[in-house]
Short mmCIF file of C-alpha atoms in Angstrom, two decimals:
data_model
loop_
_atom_site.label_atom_id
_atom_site.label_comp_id
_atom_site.label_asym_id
_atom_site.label_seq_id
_atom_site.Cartn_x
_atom_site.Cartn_y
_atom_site.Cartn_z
CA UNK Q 1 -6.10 25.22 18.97
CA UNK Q 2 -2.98 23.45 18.46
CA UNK Q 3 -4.39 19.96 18.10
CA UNK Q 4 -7.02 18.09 16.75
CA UNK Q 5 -10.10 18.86 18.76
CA UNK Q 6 -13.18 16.76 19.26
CA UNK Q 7 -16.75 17.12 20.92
CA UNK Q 8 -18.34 15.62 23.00
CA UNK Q 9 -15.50 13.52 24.75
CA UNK Q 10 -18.34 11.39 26.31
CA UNK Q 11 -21.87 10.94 24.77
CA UNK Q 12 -24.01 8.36 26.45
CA UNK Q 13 -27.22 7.90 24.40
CA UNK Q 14 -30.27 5.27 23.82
CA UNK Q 15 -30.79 2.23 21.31
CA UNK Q 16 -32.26 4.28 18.23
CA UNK Q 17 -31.10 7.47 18.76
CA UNK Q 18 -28.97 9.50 16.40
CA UNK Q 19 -25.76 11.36 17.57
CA UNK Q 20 -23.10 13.55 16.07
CA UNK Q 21 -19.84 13.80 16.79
CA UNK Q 22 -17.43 16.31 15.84
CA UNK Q 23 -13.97 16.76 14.88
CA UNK Q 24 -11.88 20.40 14.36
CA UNK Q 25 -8.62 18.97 12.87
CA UNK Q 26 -5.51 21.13 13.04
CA UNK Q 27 -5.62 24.31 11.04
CA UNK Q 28 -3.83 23.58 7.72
CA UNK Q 29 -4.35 19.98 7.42
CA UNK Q 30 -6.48 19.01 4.04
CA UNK Q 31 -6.45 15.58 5.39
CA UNK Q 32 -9.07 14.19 8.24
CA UNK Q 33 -9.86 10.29 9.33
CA UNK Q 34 -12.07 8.88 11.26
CA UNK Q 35 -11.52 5.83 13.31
CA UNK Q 36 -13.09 3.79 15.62
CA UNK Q 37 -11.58 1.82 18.40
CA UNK Q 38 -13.35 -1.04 20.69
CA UNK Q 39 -11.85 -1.60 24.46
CA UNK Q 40 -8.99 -3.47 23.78
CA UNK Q 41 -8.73 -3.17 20.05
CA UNK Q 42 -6.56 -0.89 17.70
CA UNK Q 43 -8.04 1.59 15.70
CA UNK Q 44 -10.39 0.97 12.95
CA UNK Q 45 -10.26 2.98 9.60
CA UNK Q 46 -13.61 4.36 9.05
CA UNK Q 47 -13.20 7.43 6.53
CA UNK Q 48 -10.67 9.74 4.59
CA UNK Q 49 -11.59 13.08 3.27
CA UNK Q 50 -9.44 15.22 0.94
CA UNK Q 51 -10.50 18.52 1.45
CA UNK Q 52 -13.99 18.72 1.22
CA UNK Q 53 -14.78 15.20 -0.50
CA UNK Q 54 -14.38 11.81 0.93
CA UNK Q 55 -12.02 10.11 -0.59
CA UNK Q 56 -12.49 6.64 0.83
CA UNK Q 57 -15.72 5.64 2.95
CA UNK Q 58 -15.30 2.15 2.98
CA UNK Q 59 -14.56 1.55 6.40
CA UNK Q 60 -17.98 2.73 7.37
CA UNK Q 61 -19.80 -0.52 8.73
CA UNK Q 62 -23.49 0.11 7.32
CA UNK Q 63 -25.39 3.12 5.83
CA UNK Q 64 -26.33 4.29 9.22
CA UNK Q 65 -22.92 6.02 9.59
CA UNK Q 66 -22.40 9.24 7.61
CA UNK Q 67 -20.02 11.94 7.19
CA UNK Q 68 -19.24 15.45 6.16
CA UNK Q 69 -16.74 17.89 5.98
CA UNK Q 70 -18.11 20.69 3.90
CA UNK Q 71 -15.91 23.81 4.56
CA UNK Q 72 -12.73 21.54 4.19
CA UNK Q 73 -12.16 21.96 7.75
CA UNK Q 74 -14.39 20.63 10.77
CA UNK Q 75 -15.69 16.98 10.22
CA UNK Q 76 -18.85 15.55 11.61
CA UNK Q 77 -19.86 11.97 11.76
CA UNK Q 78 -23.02 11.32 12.29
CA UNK Q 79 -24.71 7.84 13.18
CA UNK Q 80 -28.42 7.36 13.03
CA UNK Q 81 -30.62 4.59 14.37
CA UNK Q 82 -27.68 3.71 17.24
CA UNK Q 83 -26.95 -0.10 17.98
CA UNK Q 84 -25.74 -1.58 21.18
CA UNK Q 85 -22.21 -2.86 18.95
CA UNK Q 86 -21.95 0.93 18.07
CA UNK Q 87 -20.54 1.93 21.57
CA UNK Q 88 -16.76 2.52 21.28
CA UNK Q 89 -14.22 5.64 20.73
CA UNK Q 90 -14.42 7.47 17.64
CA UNK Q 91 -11.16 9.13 16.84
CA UNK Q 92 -10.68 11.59 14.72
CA UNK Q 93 -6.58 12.34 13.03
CA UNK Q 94 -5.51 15.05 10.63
CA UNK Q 95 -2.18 15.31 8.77
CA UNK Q 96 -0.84 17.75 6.35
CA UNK Q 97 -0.44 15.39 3.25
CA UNK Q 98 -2.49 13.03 1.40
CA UNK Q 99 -0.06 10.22 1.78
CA UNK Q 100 -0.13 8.65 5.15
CA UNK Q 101 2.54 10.10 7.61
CA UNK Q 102 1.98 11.14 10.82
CA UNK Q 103 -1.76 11.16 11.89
CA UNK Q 104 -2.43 13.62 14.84
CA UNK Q 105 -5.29 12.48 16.79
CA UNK Q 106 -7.59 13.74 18.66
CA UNK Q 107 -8.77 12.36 22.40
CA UNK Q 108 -11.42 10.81 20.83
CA UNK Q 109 -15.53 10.88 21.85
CA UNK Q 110 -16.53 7.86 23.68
CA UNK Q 111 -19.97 6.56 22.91
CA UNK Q 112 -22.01 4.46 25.18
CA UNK Q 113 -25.51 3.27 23.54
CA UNK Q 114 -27.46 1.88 26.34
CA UNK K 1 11.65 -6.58 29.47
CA UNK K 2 10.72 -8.30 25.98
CA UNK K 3 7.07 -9.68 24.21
CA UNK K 4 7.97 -13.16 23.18
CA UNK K 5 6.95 -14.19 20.21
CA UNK K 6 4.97 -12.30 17.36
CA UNK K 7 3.19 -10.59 20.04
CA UNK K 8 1.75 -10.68 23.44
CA UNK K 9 -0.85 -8.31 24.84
CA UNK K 10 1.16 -7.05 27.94
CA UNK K 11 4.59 -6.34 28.99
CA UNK K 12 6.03 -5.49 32.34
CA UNK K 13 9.38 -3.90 32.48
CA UNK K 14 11.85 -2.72 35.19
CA UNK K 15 12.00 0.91 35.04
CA UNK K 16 15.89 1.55 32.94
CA UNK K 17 15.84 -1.55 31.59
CA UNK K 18 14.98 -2.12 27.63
CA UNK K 19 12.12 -2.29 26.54
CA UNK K 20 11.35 -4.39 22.92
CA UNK K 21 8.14 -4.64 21.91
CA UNK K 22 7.36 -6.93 18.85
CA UNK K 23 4.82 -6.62 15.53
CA UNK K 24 3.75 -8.95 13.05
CA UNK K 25 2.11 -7.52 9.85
CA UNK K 26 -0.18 -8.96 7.75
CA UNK K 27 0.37 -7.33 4.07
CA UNK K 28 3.61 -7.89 2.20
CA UNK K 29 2.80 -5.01 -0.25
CA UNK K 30 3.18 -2.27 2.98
CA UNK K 31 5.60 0.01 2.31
CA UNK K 32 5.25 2.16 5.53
CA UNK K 33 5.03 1.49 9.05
CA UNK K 34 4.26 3.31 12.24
CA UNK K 35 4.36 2.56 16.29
CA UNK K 36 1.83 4.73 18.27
CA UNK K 37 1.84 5.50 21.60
CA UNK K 38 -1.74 5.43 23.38
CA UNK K 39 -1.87 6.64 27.20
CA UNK K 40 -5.06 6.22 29.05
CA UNK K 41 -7.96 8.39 27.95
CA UNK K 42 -6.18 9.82 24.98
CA UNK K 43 -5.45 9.35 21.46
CA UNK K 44 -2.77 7.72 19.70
CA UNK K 45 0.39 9.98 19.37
CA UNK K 46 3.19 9.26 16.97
CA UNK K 47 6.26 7.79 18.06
CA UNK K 48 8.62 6.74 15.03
CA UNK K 49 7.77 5.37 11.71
CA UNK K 50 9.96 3.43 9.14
CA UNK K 51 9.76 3.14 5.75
CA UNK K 52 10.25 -0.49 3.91
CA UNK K 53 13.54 0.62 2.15
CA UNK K 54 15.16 0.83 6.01
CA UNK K 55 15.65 -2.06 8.01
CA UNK K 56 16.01 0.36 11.19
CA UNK K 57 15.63 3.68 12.19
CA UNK K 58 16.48 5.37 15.65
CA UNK K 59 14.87 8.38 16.97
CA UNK K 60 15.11 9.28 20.94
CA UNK K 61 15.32 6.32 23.20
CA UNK K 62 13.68 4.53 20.76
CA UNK K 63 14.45 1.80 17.52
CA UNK K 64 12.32 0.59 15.50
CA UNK K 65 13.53 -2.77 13.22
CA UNK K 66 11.88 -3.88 10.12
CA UNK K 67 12.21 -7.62 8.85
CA UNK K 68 10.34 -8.08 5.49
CA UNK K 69 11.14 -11.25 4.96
CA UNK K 70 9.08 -12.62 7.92
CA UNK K 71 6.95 -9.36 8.16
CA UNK K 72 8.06 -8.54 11.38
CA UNK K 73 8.67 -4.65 13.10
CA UNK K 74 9.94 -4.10 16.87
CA UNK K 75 9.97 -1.11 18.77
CA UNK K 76 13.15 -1.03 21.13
CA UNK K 77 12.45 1.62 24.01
CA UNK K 78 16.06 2.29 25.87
CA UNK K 79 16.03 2.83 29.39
CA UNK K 80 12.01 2.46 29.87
CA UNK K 81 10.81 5.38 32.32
CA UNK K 82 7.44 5.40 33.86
CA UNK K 83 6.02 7.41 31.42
CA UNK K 84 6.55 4.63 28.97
CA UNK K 85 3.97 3.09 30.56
CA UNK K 86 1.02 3.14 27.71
CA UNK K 87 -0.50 0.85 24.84
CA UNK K 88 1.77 0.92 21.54
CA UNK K 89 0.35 -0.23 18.35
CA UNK K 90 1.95 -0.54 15.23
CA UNK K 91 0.30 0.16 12.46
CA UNK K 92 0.78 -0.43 8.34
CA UNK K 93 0.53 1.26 5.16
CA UNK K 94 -2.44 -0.21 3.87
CA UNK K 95 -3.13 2.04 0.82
CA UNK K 96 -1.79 5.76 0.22
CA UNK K 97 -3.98 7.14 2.92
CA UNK K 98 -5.42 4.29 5.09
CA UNK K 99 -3.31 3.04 7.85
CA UNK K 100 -4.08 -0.56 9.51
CA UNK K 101 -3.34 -0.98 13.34
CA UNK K 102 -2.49 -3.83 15.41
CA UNK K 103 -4.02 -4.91 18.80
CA UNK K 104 -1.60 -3.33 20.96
CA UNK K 105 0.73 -4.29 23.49
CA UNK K 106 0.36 -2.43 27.14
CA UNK K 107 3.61 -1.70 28.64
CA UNK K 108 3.72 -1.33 32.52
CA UNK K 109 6.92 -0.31 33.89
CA UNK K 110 7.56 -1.24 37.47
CA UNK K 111 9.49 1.25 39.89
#
């Protein structure tokens, strides 16, 4: 696809329960991010990953947040044990370069946690 | 139309008039700055980005200013149509990789 491309767009789930949340970035691009963004709020570093590594996870708020990129390409981040304070839009960007330029984001997955 | 002050969380603007939108930033070791434009239900897309060597930079219908020496950036939007009408956030050069974002400021332009 020509952008960055992330499923689901809407996941409503229950206190406790794990989800997933995936991000294609665009073809090409080494670098991925996650972010997270609260109604009303900017964007929230979460994660970098070079390639296949990450590079930087310490915007993740507690060890139930995890995530993987293991083909260099697609990115999932996964959250176990879901909290109430986890709801909020997860946005995934991609750029071609290491050094922070343009991001292209995607739409972003929305997650309600009832 | 203008946010007085460091920032305020909404703007209303006639549509063609200018549009300035102001920034404060928080790190006087950013080098690199950014203004994002978010429309409903999407994510952010890039607008126009300045580096700290530059005190301004123009792209289409849009400036963006940099003052270092209060940490200050404003994004200047000439002629404001309604598809201006979005949340912009600027954002910093935290680190080589990690970009930190602002609150946002939520234009409405008024026909």
């Amino acid at each position: 696809g020509a952008g960055v491309s992330q499923t689901p767009s809407n996941k409503v789930t229950e206190k406790g329960k794990y989800v997933e949340l995936r991000c294609d970035p665009i073809s090409g691009h080494t670098a991925l991010y996650w972010y997270r963004q609260s109604l009303g709020q900017g964007p929230e570093f979460l994660i970098y990953f070079q390639g296949t590594g990450a590079a930087d996870d310490s915007g993740l708020p507690n060890d139930r947040f995890f995530a993987v990129r293991p083909e260099g390409s697609v990115s999932t981040l996964k959250i176990q044990r879901t909290e109430r304070g986890d709801s909020a839009v997860y946005l995934c960007a991609s750029s071609l370069s290491e050094r922070a330029g343009e991001l292209f984001f995607g739409e972003g997955s929305r997650l309600t946690v009832l | 139309g203008e946010s007085v002050g460091l920032h305020l969380p909404t703007l209303s603007v006639q549509e063609g008039d200018n549009s300035i939108i102001n920034c404060a930033y928080s790190n006087s070791a950013s080098d690199y700055f950014i203004w994002y434009k978010q429309e409903s239900g999407k994510g952010p897309q890039f607008i126009i980005d300045i580096r700290s060597n530059m005190d301004k930079r123009q792209g289409q219908r849009v400036t963006v200013l940099l003052n270092k020496t209060v940490k200050h950036l404003s994004l200047q939007i000439a002629a404001t149509q309604p598809g201006d009408s979005a949340v912009y956030f600027c954002a910093e050069n935290i680190g080589d990789y990690k970009l930190s974002f602002g609150a946002g400021t939520t234009v409405t332009v008024r026909a």
